[in-house]
Short mmCIF file of C-alpha atoms in Angstrom, two decimals:
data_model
loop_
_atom_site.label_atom_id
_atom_site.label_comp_id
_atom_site.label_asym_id
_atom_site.label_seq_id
_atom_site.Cartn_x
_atom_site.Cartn_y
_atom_site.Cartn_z
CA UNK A 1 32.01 -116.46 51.62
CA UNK A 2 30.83 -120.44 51.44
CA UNK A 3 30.27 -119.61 48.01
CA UNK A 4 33.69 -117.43 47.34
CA UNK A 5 35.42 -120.95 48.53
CA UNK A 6 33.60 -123.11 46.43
CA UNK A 7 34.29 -121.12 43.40
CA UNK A 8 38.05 -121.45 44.81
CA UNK A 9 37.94 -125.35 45.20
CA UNK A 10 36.30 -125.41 41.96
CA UNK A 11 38.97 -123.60 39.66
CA UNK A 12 41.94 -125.83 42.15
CA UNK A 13 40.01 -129.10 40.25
CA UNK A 14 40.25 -127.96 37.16
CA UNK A 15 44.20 -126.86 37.90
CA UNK A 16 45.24 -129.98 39.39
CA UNK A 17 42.82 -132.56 37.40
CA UNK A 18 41.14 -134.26 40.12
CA UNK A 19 38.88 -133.84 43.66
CA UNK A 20 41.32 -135.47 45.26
CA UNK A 21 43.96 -133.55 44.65
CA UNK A 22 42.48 -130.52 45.03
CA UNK A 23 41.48 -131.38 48.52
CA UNK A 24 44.79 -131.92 49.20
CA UNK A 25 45.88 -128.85 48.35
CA UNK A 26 43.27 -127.05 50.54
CA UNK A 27 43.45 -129.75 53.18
CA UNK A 28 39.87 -131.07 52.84
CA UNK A 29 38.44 -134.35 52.72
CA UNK A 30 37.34 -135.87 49.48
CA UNK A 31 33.76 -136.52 50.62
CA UNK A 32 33.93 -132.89 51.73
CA UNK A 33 34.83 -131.33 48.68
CA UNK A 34 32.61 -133.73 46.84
CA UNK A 35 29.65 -131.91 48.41
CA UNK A 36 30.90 -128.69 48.01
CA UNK A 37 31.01 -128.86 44.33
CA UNK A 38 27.51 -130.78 44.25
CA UNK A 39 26.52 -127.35 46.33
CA UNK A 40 28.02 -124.63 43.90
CA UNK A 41 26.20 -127.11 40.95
CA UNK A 42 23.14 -126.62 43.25
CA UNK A 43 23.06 -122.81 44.17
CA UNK A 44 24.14 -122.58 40.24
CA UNK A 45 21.16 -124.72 38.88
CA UNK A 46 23.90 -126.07 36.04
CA UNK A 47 26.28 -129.06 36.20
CA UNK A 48 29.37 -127.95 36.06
CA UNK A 49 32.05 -131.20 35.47
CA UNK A 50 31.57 -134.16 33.76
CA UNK A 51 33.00 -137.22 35.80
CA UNK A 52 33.83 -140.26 34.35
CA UNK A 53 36.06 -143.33 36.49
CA UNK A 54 39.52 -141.70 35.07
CA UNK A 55 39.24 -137.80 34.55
CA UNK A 56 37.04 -134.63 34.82
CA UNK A 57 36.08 -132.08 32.00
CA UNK A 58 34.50 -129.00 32.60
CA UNK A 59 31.48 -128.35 31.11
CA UNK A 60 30.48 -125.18 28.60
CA UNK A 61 28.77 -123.44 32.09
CA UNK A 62 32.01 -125.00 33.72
CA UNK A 63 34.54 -123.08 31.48
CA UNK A 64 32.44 -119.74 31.35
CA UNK A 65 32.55 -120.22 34.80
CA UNK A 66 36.48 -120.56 35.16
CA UNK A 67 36.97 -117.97 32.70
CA UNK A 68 35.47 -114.94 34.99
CA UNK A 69 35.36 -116.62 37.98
CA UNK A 70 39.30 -116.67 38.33
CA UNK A 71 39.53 -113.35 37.88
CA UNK A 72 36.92 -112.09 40.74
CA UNK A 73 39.35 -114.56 43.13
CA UNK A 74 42.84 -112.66 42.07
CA UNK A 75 40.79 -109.28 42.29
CA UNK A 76 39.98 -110.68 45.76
CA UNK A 77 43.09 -111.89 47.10
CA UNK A 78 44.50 -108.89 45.81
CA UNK A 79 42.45 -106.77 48.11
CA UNK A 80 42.14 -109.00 51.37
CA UNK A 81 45.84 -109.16 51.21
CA UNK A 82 46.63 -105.79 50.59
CA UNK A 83 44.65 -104.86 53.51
CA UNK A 84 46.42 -107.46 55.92
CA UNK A 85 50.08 -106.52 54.31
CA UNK A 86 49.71 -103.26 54.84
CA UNK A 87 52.38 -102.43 57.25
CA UNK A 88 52.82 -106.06 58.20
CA UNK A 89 55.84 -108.26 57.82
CA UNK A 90 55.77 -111.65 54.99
CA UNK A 91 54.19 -114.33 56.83
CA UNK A 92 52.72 -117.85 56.02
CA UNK A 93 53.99 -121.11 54.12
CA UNK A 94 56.37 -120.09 50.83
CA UNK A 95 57.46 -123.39 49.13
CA UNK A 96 60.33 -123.18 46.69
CA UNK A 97 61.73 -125.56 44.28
CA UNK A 98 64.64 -125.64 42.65
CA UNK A 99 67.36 -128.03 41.13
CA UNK A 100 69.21 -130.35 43.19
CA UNK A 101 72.96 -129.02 43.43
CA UNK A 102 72.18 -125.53 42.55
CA UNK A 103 69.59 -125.47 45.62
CA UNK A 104 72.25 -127.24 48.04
CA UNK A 105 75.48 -124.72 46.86
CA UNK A 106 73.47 -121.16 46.94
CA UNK A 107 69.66 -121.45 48.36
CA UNK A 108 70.35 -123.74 51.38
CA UNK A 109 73.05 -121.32 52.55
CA UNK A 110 70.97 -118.48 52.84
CA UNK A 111 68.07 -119.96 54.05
CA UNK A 112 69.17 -119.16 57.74
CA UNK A 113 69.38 -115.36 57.20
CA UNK A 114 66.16 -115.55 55.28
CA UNK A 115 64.04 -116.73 58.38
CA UNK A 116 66.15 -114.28 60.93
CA UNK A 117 64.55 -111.28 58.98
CA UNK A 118 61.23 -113.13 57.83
CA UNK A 119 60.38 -114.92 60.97
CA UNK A 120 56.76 -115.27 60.51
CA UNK A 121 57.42 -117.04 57.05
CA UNK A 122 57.45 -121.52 57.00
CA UNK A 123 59.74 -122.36 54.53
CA UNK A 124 59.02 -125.61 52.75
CA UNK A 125 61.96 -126.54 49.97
CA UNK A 126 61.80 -128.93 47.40
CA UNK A 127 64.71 -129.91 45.38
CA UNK A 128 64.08 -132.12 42.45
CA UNK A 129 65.99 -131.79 39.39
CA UNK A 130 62.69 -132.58 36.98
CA UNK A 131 60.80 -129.09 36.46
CA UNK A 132 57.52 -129.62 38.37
CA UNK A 133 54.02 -128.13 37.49
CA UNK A 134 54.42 -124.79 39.99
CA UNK A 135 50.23 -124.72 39.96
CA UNK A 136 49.87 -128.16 39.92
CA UNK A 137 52.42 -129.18 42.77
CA UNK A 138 51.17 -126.36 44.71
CA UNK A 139 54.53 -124.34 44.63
CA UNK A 140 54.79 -120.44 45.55
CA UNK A 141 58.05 -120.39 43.23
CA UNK A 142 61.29 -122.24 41.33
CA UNK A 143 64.27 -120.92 40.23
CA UNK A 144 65.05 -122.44 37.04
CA UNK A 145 68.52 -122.40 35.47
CA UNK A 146 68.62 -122.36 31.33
CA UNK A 147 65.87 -121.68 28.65
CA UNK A 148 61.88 -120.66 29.86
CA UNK A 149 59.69 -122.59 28.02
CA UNK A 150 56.45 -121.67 29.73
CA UNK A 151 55.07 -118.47 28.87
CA UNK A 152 52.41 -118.57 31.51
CA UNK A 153 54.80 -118.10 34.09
CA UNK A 154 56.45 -115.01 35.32
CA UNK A 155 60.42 -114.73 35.38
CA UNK A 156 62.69 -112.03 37.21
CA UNK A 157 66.54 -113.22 36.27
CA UNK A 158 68.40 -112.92 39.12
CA UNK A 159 71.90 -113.91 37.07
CA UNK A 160 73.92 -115.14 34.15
CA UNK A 161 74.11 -118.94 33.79
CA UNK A 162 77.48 -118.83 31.99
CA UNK A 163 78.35 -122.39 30.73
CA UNK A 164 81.93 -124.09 30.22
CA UNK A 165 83.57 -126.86 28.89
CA UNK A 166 85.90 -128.68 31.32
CA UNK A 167 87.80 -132.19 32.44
CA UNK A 168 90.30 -132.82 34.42
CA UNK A 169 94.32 -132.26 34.42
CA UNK A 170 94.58 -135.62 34.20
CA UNK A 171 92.15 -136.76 31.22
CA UNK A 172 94.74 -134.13 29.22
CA UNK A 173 97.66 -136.04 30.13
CA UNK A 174 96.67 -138.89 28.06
CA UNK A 175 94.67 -136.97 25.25
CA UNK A 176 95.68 -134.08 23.26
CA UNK A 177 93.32 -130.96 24.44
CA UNK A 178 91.08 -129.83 21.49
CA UNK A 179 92.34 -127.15 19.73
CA UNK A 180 88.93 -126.31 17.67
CA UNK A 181 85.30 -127.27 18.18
CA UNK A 182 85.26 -130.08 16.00
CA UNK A 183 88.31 -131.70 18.00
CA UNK A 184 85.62 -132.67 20.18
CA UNK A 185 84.05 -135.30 18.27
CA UNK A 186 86.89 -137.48 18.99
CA UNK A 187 87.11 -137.20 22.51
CA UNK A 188 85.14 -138.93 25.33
CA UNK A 189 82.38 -136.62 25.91
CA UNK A 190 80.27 -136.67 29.30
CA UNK A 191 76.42 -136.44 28.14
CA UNK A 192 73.69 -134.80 30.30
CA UNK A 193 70.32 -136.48 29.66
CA UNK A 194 67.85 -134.19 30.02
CA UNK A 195 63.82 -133.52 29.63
CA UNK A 196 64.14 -133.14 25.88
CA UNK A 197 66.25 -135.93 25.92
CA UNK A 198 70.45 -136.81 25.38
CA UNK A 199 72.48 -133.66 24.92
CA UNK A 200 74.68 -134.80 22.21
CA UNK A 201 75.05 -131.54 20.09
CA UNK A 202 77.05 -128.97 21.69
CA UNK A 203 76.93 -125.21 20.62
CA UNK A 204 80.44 -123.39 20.59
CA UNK A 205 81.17 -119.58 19.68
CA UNK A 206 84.06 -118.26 18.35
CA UNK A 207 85.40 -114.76 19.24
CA UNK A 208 83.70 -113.37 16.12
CA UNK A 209 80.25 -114.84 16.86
CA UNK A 210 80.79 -117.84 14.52
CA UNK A 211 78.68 -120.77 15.76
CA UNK A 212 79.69 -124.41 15.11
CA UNK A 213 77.49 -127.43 16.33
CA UNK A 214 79.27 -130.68 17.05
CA UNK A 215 78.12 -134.09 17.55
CA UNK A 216 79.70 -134.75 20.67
CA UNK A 217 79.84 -139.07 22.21
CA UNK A 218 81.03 -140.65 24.97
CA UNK A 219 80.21 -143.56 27.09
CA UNK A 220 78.47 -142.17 30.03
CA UNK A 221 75.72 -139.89 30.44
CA UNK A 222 73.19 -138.73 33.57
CA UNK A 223 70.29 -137.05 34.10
CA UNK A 224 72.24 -135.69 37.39
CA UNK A 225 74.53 -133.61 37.04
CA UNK A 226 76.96 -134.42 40.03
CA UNK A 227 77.37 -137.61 38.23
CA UNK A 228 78.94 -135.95 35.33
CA UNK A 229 81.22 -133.83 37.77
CA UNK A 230 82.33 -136.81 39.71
CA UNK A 231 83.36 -138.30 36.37
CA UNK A 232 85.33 -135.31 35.12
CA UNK A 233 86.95 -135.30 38.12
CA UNK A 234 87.48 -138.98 37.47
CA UNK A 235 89.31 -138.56 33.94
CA UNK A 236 86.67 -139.87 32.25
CA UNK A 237 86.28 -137.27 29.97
CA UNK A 238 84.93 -133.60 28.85
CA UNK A 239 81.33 -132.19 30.26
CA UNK A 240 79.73 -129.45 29.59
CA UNK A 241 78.75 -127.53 33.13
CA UNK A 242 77.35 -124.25 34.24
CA UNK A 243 80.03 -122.34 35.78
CA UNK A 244 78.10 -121.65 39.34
CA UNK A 245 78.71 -126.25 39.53
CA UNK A 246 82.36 -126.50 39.02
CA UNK A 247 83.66 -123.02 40.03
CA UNK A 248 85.85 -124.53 43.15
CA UNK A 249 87.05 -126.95 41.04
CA UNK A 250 88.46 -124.81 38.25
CA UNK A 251 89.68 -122.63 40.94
CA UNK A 252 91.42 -125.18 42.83
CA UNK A 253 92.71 -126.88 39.61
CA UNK A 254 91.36 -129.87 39.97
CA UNK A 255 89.12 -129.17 36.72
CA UNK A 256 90.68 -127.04 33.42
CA UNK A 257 88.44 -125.33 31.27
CA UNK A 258 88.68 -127.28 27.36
CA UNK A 259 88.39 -124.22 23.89
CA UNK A 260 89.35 -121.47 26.17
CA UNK A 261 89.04 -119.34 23.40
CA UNK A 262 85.27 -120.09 23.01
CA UNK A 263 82.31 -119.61 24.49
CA UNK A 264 79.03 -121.73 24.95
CA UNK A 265 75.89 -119.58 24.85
CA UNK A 266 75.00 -118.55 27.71
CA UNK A 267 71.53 -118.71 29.53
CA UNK A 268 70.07 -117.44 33.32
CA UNK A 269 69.13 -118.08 36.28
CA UNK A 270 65.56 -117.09 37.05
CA UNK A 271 62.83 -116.91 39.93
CA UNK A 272 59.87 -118.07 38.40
CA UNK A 273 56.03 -117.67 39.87
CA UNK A 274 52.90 -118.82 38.30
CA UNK A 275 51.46 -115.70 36.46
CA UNK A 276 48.22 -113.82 39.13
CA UNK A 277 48.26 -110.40 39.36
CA UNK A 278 48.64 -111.23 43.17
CA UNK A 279 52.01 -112.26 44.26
CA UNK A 280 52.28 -112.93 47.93
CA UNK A 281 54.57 -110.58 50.17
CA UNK A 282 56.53 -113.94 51.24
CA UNK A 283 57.13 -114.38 47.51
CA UNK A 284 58.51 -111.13 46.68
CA UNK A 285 60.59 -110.98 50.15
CA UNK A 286 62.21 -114.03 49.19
CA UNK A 287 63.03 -113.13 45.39
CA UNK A 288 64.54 -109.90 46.71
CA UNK A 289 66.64 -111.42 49.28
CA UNK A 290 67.81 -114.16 46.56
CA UNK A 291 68.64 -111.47 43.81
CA UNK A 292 70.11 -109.16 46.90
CA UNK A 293 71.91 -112.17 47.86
CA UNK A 294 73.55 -113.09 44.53
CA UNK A 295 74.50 -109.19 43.39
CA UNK A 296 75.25 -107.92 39.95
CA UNK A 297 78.21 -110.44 40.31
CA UNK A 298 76.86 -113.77 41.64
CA UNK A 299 79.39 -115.64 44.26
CA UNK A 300 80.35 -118.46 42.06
CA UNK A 301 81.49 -115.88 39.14
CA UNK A 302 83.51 -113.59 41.91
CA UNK A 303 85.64 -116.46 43.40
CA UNK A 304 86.63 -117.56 39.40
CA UNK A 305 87.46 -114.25 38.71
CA UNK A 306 90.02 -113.95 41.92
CA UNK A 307 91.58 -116.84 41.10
CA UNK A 308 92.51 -116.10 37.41
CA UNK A 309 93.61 -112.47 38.78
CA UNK A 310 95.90 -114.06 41.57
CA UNK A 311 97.18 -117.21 39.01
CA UNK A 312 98.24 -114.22 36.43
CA UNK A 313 99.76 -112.06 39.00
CA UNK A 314 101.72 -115.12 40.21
CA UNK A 315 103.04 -116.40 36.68
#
């Protein structure tokens, strides 16, 4: 087993890039994990990393190593924990990250019922609009909203992301609404910054399918998107939101949606878990609750829907 955990602590360096990190993640000292790796070099009788002052590199015996090791470890948490799981409850620490205002509006909320049926699960929840490392912050699972870019991660979608364009009542009263996509371009445009950088192109579909791309300005833009709301709210211009963000707005009026007539493309929202053949029971208890949760019609696209119903019946 001393040697089953040093192979462990030995594939967490190479994840996370340093000792000391990886210590931290299986709440060791560094000196103590220092002499466990000089041990599994030892029982080995092959140096395994190279250390220099700023990084580590595994070495050719390091990466055969990794390469067959990791698999015995999933084949073995696979087993241990089917044996404990079977007809146990989810227990231990899950830690979840997701975006900022997407985690306050719809996790948060349902966090309460979560732990009533899950007691014997810790919850620890991270929101943080950047996309973290899942392996190398140590995270259990996100749920990411828009485009997957990492293939080695897993995805269940647990709902549309449908996207509008919308500003207020009273940015219309001193602008004339765009009729056509390309009306944009000469309107004040709210700009989400974002990891790949300023969002100044904006995608719009007609009814037929037809795509047109506009070069959208404007003199503010965030890398949060509250800020952007806040603004539209404001009248200070048009921004381009997930509908899930602004849904109580648009219901309540105090946001209109801008093209009516045509769409953005829409994305999802998905639960997203390093890919191991294992997947802890906490993990897929909370993933089901989430997608239980949300239904084939999430919340945010239910209440929308009731208020265009009830505004038609009334006109």
């Amino acid at each position: 087993m001393d040697r089953i955990a040093d192979l462990n602590l030995f594939l967490r360096v190479l994840d996370l890039g340093s000792i000391s990190a990886a210590a931290r993640s299986l709440d060791l000292s560094v000196a103590v994990a220092s002499q466990r790796l000089k041990r599994l070099e030892r029982d080995l009788g092959v140096r395994l990393l190279h250390r220099t002052t700023r990084q580590l590199h595994a070495t050719a015996e390091g990466v055969a190593l990794a390469e067959r090791g990791r698999a015995l470890i999933e084949e073995l948490e696979a087993l241990t924990s089917d044996l404990r799981q079977s007809g146990s409850e989810p227990s231990g620490v899950l830690r979840v990250t997701t975006s900022a205002s997407f985690g306050r509006m719809y996790i948060s909320p349902l966090l309460p019922e979560f732990q009533r049926r899950y007691p014997a699960v810790r919850l620890s929840v991270n929101l943080n609009d950047e996309r973290l490392d899942l392996i190398a912050s140590g995270m259990d699972l996100a749920i990411r909203i828009g485009p997957l870019d990492d293939s080695s991660l897993v995805a269940r979608k647990l709902a549309d992301n449908r996207r509008v364009l919308a500003c207020s009542p009273e940015y219309l009263r001193h602008r004339v609404a765009p009729r056509v996509p390309e009306d944009l371009a000469d309107h004040e445009c709210l700009l989400l910054v974002g990891a790949q950088g300023r969002m100044e192109y904006w995608r719009v579909v007609d009814a037929t399918g037809h795509a047109t791309t506009v070069r959208v300005n404007g003199r503010l833009e965030s890398n949060f998107g509250e800020v952007l709301r806040d603004a539209a709210l404001a009248g200070l211009g048009i921004a381009h939101f997930s509908a899930w963000h602004v849904y109580e707005d648009l219901c309540a009026g105090r946001l209109v949606e801008v093209l009516p007539g045509y769409r953005l493309p829409d994305t999802a929202i998905n639960a997203v878990m390093p890919q191991r053949r294992f997947v802890p029971l906490r993990v897929r208890a909370f993933v089901d609750f989430v997608a239980e949760s949300f239904g084939e019609v999430p919340p945010w696209e239910r209440e929308v829907s009731g208020a265009l119903l009830s505004m038609a019946l009334a006109s």
